[in-house]
Amino acid sequence: MNLLYVFGLILAVRLASVFVVKTYYVPDEYWQSLEVAHKLTFGYGYLTWEWVQGIRSYVYPLLIAGLYKVLALLHLDSVQLLVLLPRILQATLTAYSDYRFYVWTGKRKWALFLILVPWFWFYTGSRTLANTLEASLTTIALSYFPWYGEGTAYLWPAAICCFLRPTAAVIWLPLSIYHLRKSRQSPVELILKRFLAIGLLVAGLGIAIDSYWHGQLVVTPYEFLKYNIFNNIGSFYGSHPWHWYFTVGLPTVLGINTLPFIYGIMETVRKSEKFEVSKQLLITILLTLVVLSTVEHKEFRFVSPLLPLCLYVTVEALSRWSYRASSTMLWCTAFVILLGNALPAWYLSTVHQKGPIDLMPKLRDIAQEYRDEREQRANILFLMPCHSTPFYSHIHENVTMRFLTCEPNLKHQENFKDEADRFYESPNHWLNSHIPIHPRTALPTHVVLFDSLTEKIGDFLSNYKLLHSIEHAEHRQLRTGRAIQVYQRLLKGEENAFNRDQQLPSEQDVESLLSNERFN
C-alpha cells in the first residue's frame, strides 16, 4: 500500500477528530497546556499550583505558546484559532505516530485498521494532553527500537518522553535492558556513548528551559516524582484499589479490543518462540501495570501509552490468524471491532459532558460585549467543582474570573479542606463569607453553576436572572448536573420587573430552555 496514501488517510482521520470531538474529558487538557501557553503569550491567565511548585515542564506549553505568538504577530489571535490550532498540532503529531506504528508492525492491514479504530485514541488523540503527547512519543520510539538489528534512534523520543512524564521510565527501563542484552555492541559502550549522552543532553536542555521559565533552578521530573509519588499528593484527587488498572483501567481504554488482545496474549504465551517482540511487550505491559498499581491515584489516561504495545500484540496475533480464517470470518471480526469502537467514540465525543465546551462561546460573548450600569466589564464567578471548564484560553478577554480552587494539602494541615470542599459543605455560608452583596454592583456580574446547585443558593440567585441553560450530561451527580446554567446580575431597575414574585426556574423551565438552546 502506498505510504503517502496511508499517511494521508491517517491524517484525515486525526484531523476529523479535531472537529468531531466536542466534549470535556479532564481539566489537564486545558489547565496544563492551553492556559499556561495563553499566560506565557498574552500575559494574563491562571497557573495552577503545579506550576507554582515547579512539578510541570514548560516544554509542551511552549510549543503551543509558539503558535499563539505567531498568531498574535499576524493579528490572527481569534479565540477560534487559539482553540483549534493546538489541537491540529497534536492531531498531526498523533497521525505521524500512527503512521510509525503502521511501519513498525510490518505495514500490515490489521495494523492500519487497529490504529485507526480504537475509541479511546480517537477520543483523546487530538486533545492537548501531556498523556497524548506521551503516547505519541512512545509509539514513535517503539517504531525505531532495534527489535531485529542495531540502532539507538529510539532513545531521543524515549528520553523526551521520560523527561516530560517521568512515569514513562517504567516502560523504557525493561525495554532498554532488553536492548542491552540482545545488542552485539558492548553494553558499557552503549550506556556511556548513547544512553547517558542522549539522556544527559535531553535532561540538560529540559532543565534549562524549565529553570528559565520557572525563574529558578528546577528539575521538574524530580519535583513531579516528589509530589505525586513520594508524597502521594495525587491521592488527594481520588484513589482506586490496587487492581483497578487490571480490572477496569486498561480494559476500558482498549474497549472491545480487549477481546483480540486477550487472544494475542494466549497466542504469545503458547508460541512464545514465534512472538518474540510480543513477548517482550507483554512483559513491559505487565511490569508497567504493576508499578502504576502501587500509586493510589489512577486514571484511564495514565495507561494510554500502553495502547500501542497492546495493539502490536493484537496485530501480530490477528495477522497470523487471518491466514487460516475465512473471508466471512475476517469481515465479521473487523465489523464487530469497528462497531464496538464507533459507538463509544461517538457518544463520548459528541454527547457526554459537552456542556463546558458549549458554554465557553457564550461566556466569550459576555466577556466581549457585556457592560453594567457603570460601564464595567463582566466579572464571572464559577460555582462549580474546580477546573470544570476551560478558562482564559477559550475566552481571550482580560476580564475578572474566579473559580473554586482545589489545591492539595501542601502544608500538611490537620483537618484540611480545599476551597471547593468548604463551599459544597455549606454553599450559603461560603457565599456570605466571600461574596459582598451590598452594594449590588459589588456582586459578580455573572455566575456559572450546575443546575444541581440552583435550589441550594436560591437567596443568592434572587439577585440574578437565568441567561443560559446548557445541556451537559444525562444524570445529575453530587456536585455536577444535567445542565450548566449562566446567571446574569440584575441591572438597576430590573429588580422590580423581574424579581416580583420571582421563583427559581423549575426542572420544566430548564427543560424548556434547554430545548430552545438546542435549536437556536
Short mmCIF file of C-alpha atoms in Angstrom, two decimals:
data_model
loop_
_atom_site.label_atom_id
_atom_site.label_comp_id
_atom_site.label_asym_id
_atom_site.label_seq_id
_atom_site.Cartn_x
_atom_site.Cartn_y
_atom_site.Cartn_z
CA MET A 1 0.00 0.00 0.00
CA ASN A 2 1.34 3.45 -0.92
CA LEU A 3 2.83 5.01 2.21
CA LEU A 4 1.81 8.54 1.25
CA TYR A 5 -1.76 7.36 0.84
CA VAL A 6 -1.62 5.62 4.21
CA PHE A 7 -0.35 8.73 5.97
CA GLY A 8 -2.98 10.84 4.20
CA LEU A 9 -5.73 8.52 5.42
CA ILE A 10 -4.41 8.54 8.99
CA LEU A 11 -4.02 12.32 8.97
CA ALA A 12 -7.57 12.75 7.64
CA VAL A 13 -8.97 10.66 10.50
CA ARG A 14 -6.99 12.53 13.14
CA LEU A 15 -7.92 15.95 11.74
CA ALA A 16 -11.55 14.85 11.59
CA SER A 17 -11.38 14.08 15.31
CA VAL A 18 -10.44 17.73 15.95
CA PHE A 19 -13.85 18.78 14.66
CA VAL A 20 -15.86 15.78 15.86
CA VAL A 21 -14.63 15.60 19.45
CA LYS A 22 -16.51 18.42 21.18
CA THR A 23 -16.76 17.22 24.77
CA TYR A 24 -14.92 17.75 28.04
CA TYR A 25 -12.66 14.98 29.32
CA VAL A 26 -10.23 16.09 32.05
CA PRO A 27 -9.01 19.52 33.25
CA ASP A 28 -5.38 18.89 32.30
CA GLU A 29 -6.30 19.18 28.62
CA TYR A 30 -6.61 22.92 29.20
CA TRP A 31 -5.06 23.83 32.56
CA GLN A 32 -1.70 22.13 31.93
CA SER A 33 -1.28 23.25 28.32
CA LEU A 34 -3.53 25.90 26.75
CA GLU A 35 -3.96 28.02 29.88
CA VAL A 36 -0.22 28.02 30.52
CA ALA A 37 0.55 28.91 26.89
CA HIS A 38 -2.04 31.70 26.99
CA LYS A 39 -0.48 33.28 30.07
CA LEU A 40 3.02 32.97 28.58
CA THR A 41 1.98 34.65 25.34
CA PHE A 42 -0.59 37.25 26.35
CA GLY A 43 0.45 38.00 29.92
CA TYR A 44 -2.80 37.16 31.68
CA GLY A 45 -4.40 33.92 32.75
CA TYR A 46 -4.13 31.45 35.59
CA LEU A 47 -1.42 28.98 36.60
CA THR A 48 -2.41 26.10 38.87
CA TRP A 49 -0.41 25.05 41.94
CA GLU A 50 1.62 22.54 39.91
CA TRP A 51 3.29 25.40 38.03
CA VAL A 52 3.89 27.37 41.23
CA GLN A 53 5.59 24.35 42.82
CA GLY A 54 7.57 23.55 39.66
CA ILE A 55 6.39 20.00 39.02
CA ARG A 56 5.38 20.60 35.40
CA SER A 57 7.65 21.09 32.42
CA TYR A 58 7.17 24.08 30.15
CA VAL A 59 8.30 22.19 27.04
CA TYR A 60 4.83 21.23 25.77
CA PRO A 61 3.10 24.54 26.62
CA LEU A 62 5.95 26.39 24.90
CA LEU A 63 5.16 24.61 21.62
CA ILE A 64 1.60 25.91 21.90
CA ALA A 65 2.81 29.33 23.03
CA GLY A 66 4.89 29.47 19.85
CA LEU A 67 1.72 29.02 17.81
CA TYR A 68 -0.02 31.69 19.86
CA LYS A 69 2.86 34.13 19.36
CA VAL A 70 2.78 33.70 15.59
CA LEU A 71 -0.98 34.31 15.60
CA ALA A 72 -0.54 37.40 17.76
CA LEU A 73 2.17 38.84 15.47
CA LEU A 74 -0.10 38.30 12.47
CA HIS A 75 -3.08 39.77 14.37
CA LEU A 76 -4.89 36.49 13.86
CA ASP A 77 -5.27 35.57 17.53
CA SER A 78 -9.01 34.95 17.41
CA VAL A 79 -10.23 32.62 20.12
CA GLN A 80 -11.34 30.13 17.47
CA LEU A 81 -7.76 29.75 16.20
CA LEU A 82 -6.36 29.72 19.74
CA VAL A 83 -8.52 26.69 20.48
CA LEU A 84 -8.25 24.97 17.09
CA LEU A 85 -4.58 25.19 16.09
CA PRO A 86 -3.08 23.46 19.16
CA ARG A 87 -5.45 20.55 18.59
CA ILE A 88 -4.46 20.40 14.92
CA LEU A 89 -0.80 20.37 16.00
CA GLN A 90 -1.41 17.49 18.40
CA ALA A 91 -3.55 15.63 15.85
CA THR A 92 -0.74 15.91 13.29
CA LEU A 93 1.80 14.50 15.75
CA THR A 94 -0.64 11.72 16.61
CA ALA A 95 -1.07 10.96 12.91
CA TYR A 96 2.70 10.68 12.47
CA SER A 97 2.93 8.31 15.45
CA ASP A 98 0.11 6.22 13.96
CA TYR A 99 1.99 6.09 10.67
CA ARG A 100 5.11 4.94 12.52
CA PHE A 101 3.03 2.24 14.19
CA TYR A 102 1.95 1.02 10.75
CA VAL A 103 5.59 0.89 9.60
CA TRP A 104 6.74 -0.78 12.84
CA THR A 105 4.22 -3.61 12.52
CA GLY A 106 5.35 -4.51 9.02
CA LYS A 107 2.80 -2.41 7.10
CA ARG A 108 0.03 -4.89 7.80
CA LYS A 109 -3.61 -4.14 7.05
CA TRP A 110 -4.63 -5.13 10.55
CA ALA A 111 -2.16 -2.54 11.88
CA LEU A 112 -3.72 0.29 9.88
CA PHE A 113 -7.19 -0.82 10.87
CA LEU A 114 -6.46 -1.26 14.57
CA ILE A 115 -4.59 2.03 14.99
CA LEU A 116 -7.46 3.97 13.40
CA VAL A 117 -10.47 2.45 15.15
CA PRO A 118 -9.74 2.45 18.94
CA TRP A 119 -12.38 4.61 20.56
CA PHE A 120 -10.05 5.96 23.26
CA TRP A 121 -7.38 7.05 20.79
CA PHE A 122 -9.98 8.81 18.61
CA TYR A 123 -11.37 10.45 21.75
CA THR A 124 -8.01 11.64 23.10
CA GLY A 125 -5.65 11.68 20.08
CA SER A 126 -6.29 15.33 19.25
CA ARG A 127 -6.59 16.60 22.83
CA THR A 128 -3.79 18.80 24.18
CA LEU A 129 -2.92 16.39 26.99
CA ALA A 130 0.61 15.54 28.11
CA ASN A 131 -0.58 11.93 28.16
CA THR A 132 -1.49 12.12 24.48
CA LEU A 133 1.95 13.53 23.70
CA GLU A 134 3.49 10.76 25.81
CA ALA A 135 1.56 8.06 23.94
CA SER A 136 2.61 9.53 20.58
CA LEU A 137 6.28 9.75 21.57
CA THR A 138 6.13 6.19 22.93
CA THR A 139 4.79 4.89 19.62
CA ILE A 140 7.41 6.76 17.62
CA ALA A 141 10.20 5.46 19.88
CA LEU A 142 8.90 1.87 19.65
CA SER A 143 8.93 2.11 15.86
CA TYR A 144 12.65 2.98 15.92
CA PHE A 145 13.53 0.41 18.57
CA PRO A 146 16.13 -2.14 17.31
CA TRP A 147 13.90 -5.20 17.51
CA TYR A 148 15.81 -7.05 14.79
CA GLY A 149 19.01 -5.05 14.34
CA GLU A 150 21.09 -2.29 15.84
CA GLY A 151 20.18 1.33 16.43
CA THR A 152 19.68 3.94 19.12
CA ALA A 153 17.45 6.49 17.37
CA TYR A 154 14.59 5.48 19.67
CA LEU A 155 16.45 6.95 22.65
CA TRP A 156 15.65 10.53 21.60
CA PRO A 157 11.82 10.34 21.74
CA ALA A 158 12.07 7.95 24.71
CA ALA A 159 14.26 10.40 26.65
CA ILE A 160 11.95 13.33 25.85
CA CYS A 161 9.01 11.21 26.95
CA CYS A 162 10.66 10.33 30.27
CA PHE A 163 11.57 13.96 30.94
CA LEU A 164 8.03 15.19 30.30
CA ARG A 165 6.35 12.28 32.07
CA PRO A 166 8.81 10.58 34.47
CA THR A 167 6.47 7.60 34.91
CA ALA A 168 7.28 6.71 31.27
CA ALA A 169 10.59 5.37 32.57
CA VAL A 170 8.66 2.34 33.79
CA ILE A 171 8.07 1.40 30.14
CA TRP A 172 11.57 2.17 28.92
CA LEU A 173 13.59 0.55 31.67
CA PRO A 174 12.72 -3.08 30.74
CA LEU A 175 12.95 -2.29 27.03
CA SER A 176 16.38 -0.69 27.50
CA ILE A 177 17.59 -3.75 29.41
CA TYR A 178 16.28 -5.93 26.57
CA HIS A 179 18.19 -3.78 24.08
CA LEU A 180 21.44 -4.07 26.06
CA ARG A 181 21.09 -7.84 26.34
CA LYS A 182 20.43 -8.50 22.66
CA SER A 183 22.80 -5.93 21.15
CA ARG A 184 26.10 -7.08 19.69
CA GLN A 185 27.70 -3.86 20.89
CA SER A 186 29.36 -3.54 24.27
CA PRO A 187 26.79 -2.71 26.97
CA VAL A 188 29.24 -0.32 28.65
CA GLU A 189 29.88 1.49 25.37
CA LEU A 190 26.16 1.70 24.65
CA ILE A 191 25.40 3.08 28.10
CA LEU A 192 28.20 5.66 28.09
CA LYS A 193 28.08 6.81 24.46
CA ARG A 194 24.36 6.54 23.79
CA PHE A 195 22.13 6.14 26.83
CA LEU A 196 23.94 8.58 29.10
CA ALA A 197 24.91 11.03 26.36
CA ILE A 198 21.39 11.34 24.94
CA GLY A 199 19.78 11.26 28.38
CA LEU A 200 22.00 14.00 29.77
CA LEU A 201 21.58 16.16 26.66
CA VAL A 202 17.77 15.93 26.76
CA ALA A 203 17.68 16.42 30.54
CA GLY A 204 20.09 19.36 30.39
CA LEU A 205 18.09 21.12 27.71
CA GLY A 206 14.82 20.43 29.54
CA ILE A 207 16.18 21.68 32.86
CA ALA A 208 17.49 24.83 31.18
CA ILE A 209 14.09 25.55 29.60
CA ASP A 210 12.16 24.87 32.80
CA SER A 211 14.56 26.79 35.03
CA TYR A 212 14.33 29.83 32.77
CA TRP A 213 10.53 29.89 32.72
CA HIS A 214 10.07 28.91 36.37
CA GLY A 215 12.52 31.63 37.33
CA GLN A 216 14.78 29.37 39.40
CA LEU A 217 16.80 26.19 39.05
CA VAL A 218 14.29 23.34 38.97
CA VAL A 219 14.39 19.70 37.89
CA THR A 220 10.75 19.10 37.04
CA PRO A 221 10.95 15.28 36.77
CA TYR A 222 12.27 15.13 40.34
CA GLU A 223 9.61 17.56 41.58
CA PHE A 224 6.95 15.53 39.77
CA LEU A 225 8.05 12.31 41.47
CA LYS A 226 8.48 14.03 44.84
CA TYR A 227 4.94 15.39 44.95
CA ASN A 228 2.99 12.71 43.08
CA ILE A 229 4.84 9.54 44.11
CA PHE A 230 6.91 10.11 47.24
CA ASN A 231 4.41 12.47 48.94
CA ASN A 232 1.38 10.79 47.31
CA ILE A 233 -0.29 14.14 46.59
CA GLY A 234 -2.20 12.52 43.73
CA SER A 235 -4.39 10.59 46.20
CA PHE A 236 -5.93 13.95 47.16
CA TYR A 237 -7.73 13.84 43.79
CA GLY A 238 -9.05 10.31 44.26
CA SER A 239 -7.81 6.79 44.87
CA HIS A 240 -8.61 3.36 43.47
CA PRO A 241 -7.89 -0.21 44.61
CA TRP A 242 -4.57 -1.77 43.56
CA HIS A 243 -6.17 -3.98 40.87
CA TRP A 244 -8.04 -1.13 39.12
CA TYR A 245 -5.72 -0.91 36.09
CA PHE A 246 -6.06 -4.66 35.50
CA THR A 247 -9.82 -4.93 36.02
CA VAL A 248 -11.11 -1.53 34.87
CA GLY A 249 -8.47 0.88 33.57
CA LEU A 250 -6.78 -0.97 30.71
CA PRO A 251 -9.89 -2.98 29.66
CA THR A 252 -11.86 0.28 29.37
CA VAL A 253 -9.16 2.02 27.33
CA LEU A 254 -8.97 -0.99 24.99
CA GLY A 255 -12.75 -1.38 24.87
CA ILE A 256 -13.84 -4.18 22.59
CA ASN A 257 -10.20 -4.53 21.52
CA THR A 258 -9.69 -6.27 24.87
CA LEU A 259 -11.03 -9.48 23.28
CA PRO A 260 -8.48 -9.75 20.43
CA PHE A 261 -5.79 -8.54 22.85
CA ILE A 262 -6.56 -11.46 25.18
CA TYR A 263 -6.33 -13.74 22.14
CA GLY A 264 -2.95 -12.17 21.40
CA ILE A 265 -1.80 -12.87 24.96
CA MET A 266 -2.86 -16.51 24.68
CA GLU A 267 -1.10 -16.96 21.35
CA THR A 268 2.07 -15.30 22.63
CA VAL A 269 2.18 -17.48 25.75
CA ARG A 270 1.51 -20.67 23.74
CA LYS A 271 4.01 -19.92 20.96
CA SER A 272 6.49 -17.55 22.60
CA GLU A 273 9.29 -18.52 20.21
CA LYS A 274 7.25 -17.16 17.28
CA PHE A 275 6.21 -13.97 19.07
CA GLU A 276 9.49 -12.60 20.40
CA VAL A 277 8.51 -8.94 20.14
CA SER A 278 5.04 -9.53 21.57
CA LYS A 279 6.54 -11.48 24.46
CA GLN A 280 8.82 -8.57 25.38
CA LEU A 281 5.95 -6.11 25.03
CA LEU A 282 3.73 -8.21 27.31
CA ILE A 283 6.48 -8.26 29.94
CA THR A 284 6.71 -4.46 29.67
CA ILE A 285 2.93 -4.06 29.90
CA LEU A 286 2.76 -6.27 32.99
CA LEU A 287 5.63 -4.52 34.78
CA THR A 288 4.17 -1.10 33.96
CA LEU A 289 0.73 -2.02 35.28
CA VAL A 290 2.23 -3.48 38.45
CA VAL A 291 4.28 -0.34 39.15
CA LEU A 292 1.42 2.05 38.33
CA SER A 293 -0.88 0.00 40.56
CA THR A 294 1.23 0.89 43.60
CA VAL A 295 0.15 4.55 43.22
CA GLU A 296 -3.24 5.30 44.79
CA HIS A 297 -4.37 7.88 42.23
CA LYS A 298 -5.28 6.18 38.96
CA GLU A 299 -6.81 7.42 35.73
CA PHE A 300 -7.62 5.92 32.33
CA ARG A 301 -5.28 8.32 30.54
CA PHE A 302 -2.31 7.14 32.57
CA VAL A 303 -2.30 3.85 30.65
CA SER A 304 -2.75 5.40 27.21
CA PRO A 305 1.00 4.97 26.44
CA LEU A 306 0.41 1.20 26.73
CA LEU A 307 -2.11 1.32 23.89
CA PRO A 308 0.46 0.87 21.04
CA LEU A 309 2.06 -2.04 22.90
CA CYS A 310 -1.30 -3.76 23.32
CA LEU A 311 -2.25 -3.10 19.71
CA TYR A 312 1.03 -4.57 18.43
CA VAL A 313 0.34 -7.81 20.32
CA THR A 314 -3.16 -7.84 18.84
CA VAL A 315 -1.97 -7.10 15.29
CA GLU A 316 0.62 -9.86 15.31
CA ALA A 317 -1.88 -12.46 16.55
CA LEU A 318 -4.69 -11.42 14.19
CA SER A 319 -2.34 -11.29 11.20
CA ARG A 320 -1.29 -14.91 11.75
CA TRP A 321 -4.90 -15.95 12.40
CA SER A 322 -6.02 -14.27 9.16
CA TYR A 323 -4.11 -16.82 7.03
CA ARG A 324 -6.40 -19.61 8.18
CA ALA A 325 -9.66 -17.65 8.71
CA SER A 326 -12.39 -17.48 6.10
CA SER A 327 -13.22 -14.26 4.32
CA THR A 328 -16.58 -14.13 6.09
CA MET A 329 -14.96 -14.50 9.48
CA LEU A 330 -12.44 -11.78 8.70
CA TRP A 331 -15.10 -9.28 7.66
CA CYS A 332 -17.34 -10.14 10.61
CA THR A 333 -14.47 -9.70 13.05
CA ALA A 334 -13.50 -6.36 11.54
CA PHE A 335 -17.13 -5.17 11.59
CA VAL A 336 -17.62 -6.10 15.25
CA ILE A 337 -14.38 -4.32 16.23
CA LEU A 338 -15.35 -1.26 14.20
CA LEU A 339 -18.88 -1.07 15.63
CA GLY A 340 -17.67 -1.74 19.17
CA ASN A 341 -15.33 1.23 18.92
CA ALA A 342 -17.54 3.57 16.91
CA LEU A 343 -20.39 3.62 19.44
CA PRO A 344 -18.40 4.77 22.50
CA ALA A 345 -16.31 7.10 20.31
CA TRP A 346 -19.46 8.81 19.00
CA TYR A 347 -21.19 9.04 22.37
CA LEU A 348 -18.23 10.28 24.39
CA SER A 349 -17.03 12.64 21.65
CA THR A 350 -20.34 14.32 20.87
CA VAL A 351 -22.81 13.80 23.73
CA HIS A 352 -21.35 13.09 27.15
CA GLN A 353 -20.06 16.15 29.07
CA LYS A 354 -20.38 18.58 26.19
CA GLY A 355 -21.65 21.37 28.44
CA PRO A 356 -18.30 23.05 29.26
CA ILE A 357 -17.35 23.27 25.58
CA ASP A 358 -20.76 24.66 24.56
CA LEU A 359 -20.57 27.09 27.48
CA MET A 360 -17.37 28.87 26.53
CA PRO A 361 -18.59 30.69 23.36
CA LYS A 362 -21.45 32.14 25.42
CA LEU A 363 -19.06 33.33 28.11
CA ARG A 364 -16.78 34.72 25.43
CA ASP A 365 -19.66 36.80 24.04
CA ILE A 366 -20.41 38.03 27.56
CA ALA A 367 -16.77 38.93 28.17
CA GLN A 368 -16.61 40.86 24.89
CA GLU A 369 -19.95 42.64 24.93
CA TYR A 370 -21.30 42.97 28.47
CA ARG A 371 -21.21 46.30 30.32
CA ASP A 372 -23.13 47.01 33.52
CA GLU A 373 -24.80 50.27 34.53
CA ARG A 374 -21.38 51.67 35.49
CA GLU A 375 -19.87 50.57 32.17
CA GLN A 376 -17.83 47.92 34.00
CA ARG A 377 -16.91 44.72 32.17
CA ALA A 378 -18.04 41.25 33.16
CA ASN A 379 -16.94 39.68 36.45
CA ILE A 380 -17.61 35.94 36.27
CA LEU A 381 -17.86 33.58 39.25
CA PHE A 382 -17.71 29.81 38.66
CA LEU A 383 -19.50 27.94 41.46
CA MET A 384 -18.52 24.50 40.18
CA PRO A 385 -16.03 21.77 41.06
CA CYS A 386 -12.62 23.27 40.34
CA HIS A 387 -11.42 23.30 36.73
CA SER A 388 -14.82 22.18 35.41
CA THR A 389 -14.36 24.31 32.31
CA PRO A 390 -11.55 25.79 30.22
CA PHE A 391 -10.58 29.31 31.26
CA TYR A 392 -8.89 32.28 29.57
CA SER A 393 -7.67 30.26 26.58
CA HIS A 394 -11.29 29.89 25.44
CA ILE A 395 -12.37 33.47 26.22
CA HIS A 396 -9.27 35.51 25.33
CA GLU A 397 -10.53 38.59 27.13
CA ASN A 398 -8.84 40.05 30.21
CA VAL A 399 -11.91 40.09 32.40
CA THR A 400 -12.13 39.14 36.07
CA MET A 401 -12.95 35.46 36.60
CA ARG A 402 -12.90 33.39 39.77
CA PHE A 403 -13.40 29.68 40.40
CA LEU A 404 -13.38 27.42 43.46
CA THR A 405 -9.83 26.20 43.96
CA CYS A 406 -8.84 22.68 44.97
CA GLU A 407 -5.18 22.86 45.89
CA PRO A 408 -3.95 19.84 47.86
CA ASN A 409 -2.73 19.93 51.44
CA LEU A 410 0.81 21.02 50.65
CA LYS A 411 1.46 22.30 54.19
CA HIS A 412 0.16 19.11 55.86
CA GLN A 413 -2.52 20.91 57.89
CA GLU A 414 -4.82 18.87 60.09
CA ASN A 415 -8.46 18.51 59.01
CA PHE A 416 -7.60 20.22 55.74
CA LYS A 417 -10.37 21.04 53.26
CA ASP A 418 -9.85 22.80 49.96
CA GLU A 419 -11.98 25.76 48.92
CA ALA A 420 -14.31 23.69 46.74
CA ASP A 421 -14.98 21.25 49.61
CA ARG A 422 -15.67 24.10 52.01
CA PHE A 423 -18.10 25.64 49.55
CA TYR A 424 -20.06 22.46 48.90
CA GLU A 425 -20.17 21.69 52.61
CA SER A 426 -22.15 24.92 53.18
CA PRO A 427 -22.75 26.92 49.98
CA ASN A 428 -24.69 29.77 51.57
CA HIS A 429 -22.20 30.23 54.40
CA TRP A 430 -19.34 30.38 51.90
CA LEU A 431 -21.17 32.94 49.77
CA ASN A 432 -21.98 35.10 52.78
CA SER A 433 -18.34 34.96 53.85
CA HIS A 434 -16.68 35.56 50.50
CA ILE A 435 -19.06 37.49 48.23
CA PRO A 436 -20.17 41.03 49.18
CA ILE A 437 -23.84 41.69 48.45
CA HIS A 438 -24.00 45.45 49.13
CA PRO A 439 -23.99 47.39 47.00
CA ARG A 440 -25.39 45.12 44.36
CA THR A 441 -22.74 46.29 41.90
CA ALA A 442 -20.15 44.57 44.12
CA LEU A 443 -21.66 41.22 43.18
CA PRO A 444 -20.19 39.25 40.28
CA THR A 445 -21.99 40.19 37.09
CA HIS A 446 -22.36 36.52 36.10
CA VAL A 447 -22.50 33.23 37.96
CA VAL A 448 -21.87 29.85 36.30
CA LEU A 449 -23.04 26.69 38.06
CA PHE A 450 -24.53 23.24 37.62
CA ASP A 451 -28.30 23.02 37.94
CA SER A 452 -27.97 20.70 40.97
CA LEU A 453 -26.82 23.74 42.99
CA THR A 454 -29.57 26.15 41.98
CA GLU A 455 -32.11 25.43 44.71
CA LYS A 456 -29.44 25.40 47.45
CA ILE A 457 -28.41 29.03 46.84
CA GLY A 458 -31.79 30.43 45.89
CA ASP A 459 -31.46 33.54 48.09
CA PHE A 460 -28.16 34.48 46.47
CA LEU A 461 -29.55 33.92 42.97
CA SER A 462 -32.51 36.22 43.67
CA ASN A 463 -30.15 38.99 42.57
CA TYR A 464 -29.77 37.31 39.17
CA LYS A 465 -31.74 36.18 36.17
CA LEU A 466 -31.20 32.97 34.24
CA LEU A 467 -29.43 33.75 30.97
CA HIS A 468 -28.43 30.34 29.58
CA SER A 469 -29.02 26.70 30.44
CA ILE A 470 -26.73 24.36 28.55
CA GLU A 471 -27.18 20.61 28.31
CA HIS A 472 -24.30 18.73 29.91
CA ALA A 473 -24.94 15.13 30.95
CA GLU A 474 -27.76 12.61 31.27
CA HIS A 475 -27.80 12.37 35.05
CA ARG A 476 -27.20 14.60 38.00
CA GLN A 477 -24.34 13.73 40.32
CA LEU A 478 -23.39 15.01 43.74
CA ARG A 479 -21.64 18.16 42.51
CA THR A 480 -22.48 18.24 38.81
CA GLY A 481 -25.79 18.21 37.00
CA ARG A 482 -27.71 17.70 33.81
CA ALA A 483 -27.21 21.30 32.75
CA ILE A 484 -24.81 24.21 33.22
CA GLN A 485 -26.58 27.45 34.00
CA VAL A 486 -25.38 31.02 33.50
CA TYR A 487 -26.99 33.74 35.62
CA GLN A 488 -26.66 37.46 34.99
CA ARG A 489 -26.87 40.07 37.74
CA LEU A 490 -29.96 42.23 37.61
CA LEU A 491 -29.30 45.77 36.45
CA LYS A 492 -30.68 48.79 38.25
CA GLY A 493 -34.40 48.95 37.63
CA GLU A 494 -34.66 45.33 36.58
CA GLU A 495 -35.44 44.02 40.06
CA ASN A 496 -38.98 45.35 40.11
CA ALA A 497 -39.77 44.00 36.67
CA PHE A 498 -38.01 40.69 37.05
CA ASN A 499 -37.90 39.92 40.76
CA ARG A 500 -41.53 40.49 41.60
CA ASP A 501 -42.85 37.15 42.85
CA GLN A 502 -39.82 35.54 41.22
CA GLN A 503 -39.18 31.87 41.75
CA LEU A 504 -36.14 29.89 40.73
CA PRO A 505 -36.58 28.01 37.46
CA SER A 506 -38.20 24.62 37.84
CA GLU A 507 -36.95 21.48 36.08
CA GLN A 508 -39.68 22.05 33.47
CA ASP A 509 -38.40 25.58 32.89
CA VAL A 510 -34.86 24.28 32.49
CA GLU A 511 -36.04 21.59 30.05
CA SER A 512 -37.82 24.25 28.00
CA LEU A 513 -34.76 26.49 27.97
CA LEU A 514 -32.54 23.56 27.00
CA SER A 515 -34.81 22.85 24.05
CA ASN A 516 -34.60 26.46 22.94
CA GLU A 517 -30.79 26.49 23.30
CA ARG A 518 -30.61 23.30 21.27
CA PHE A 519 -32.43 24.79 18.31
CA ASN A 520 -31.02 28.32 18.41
#
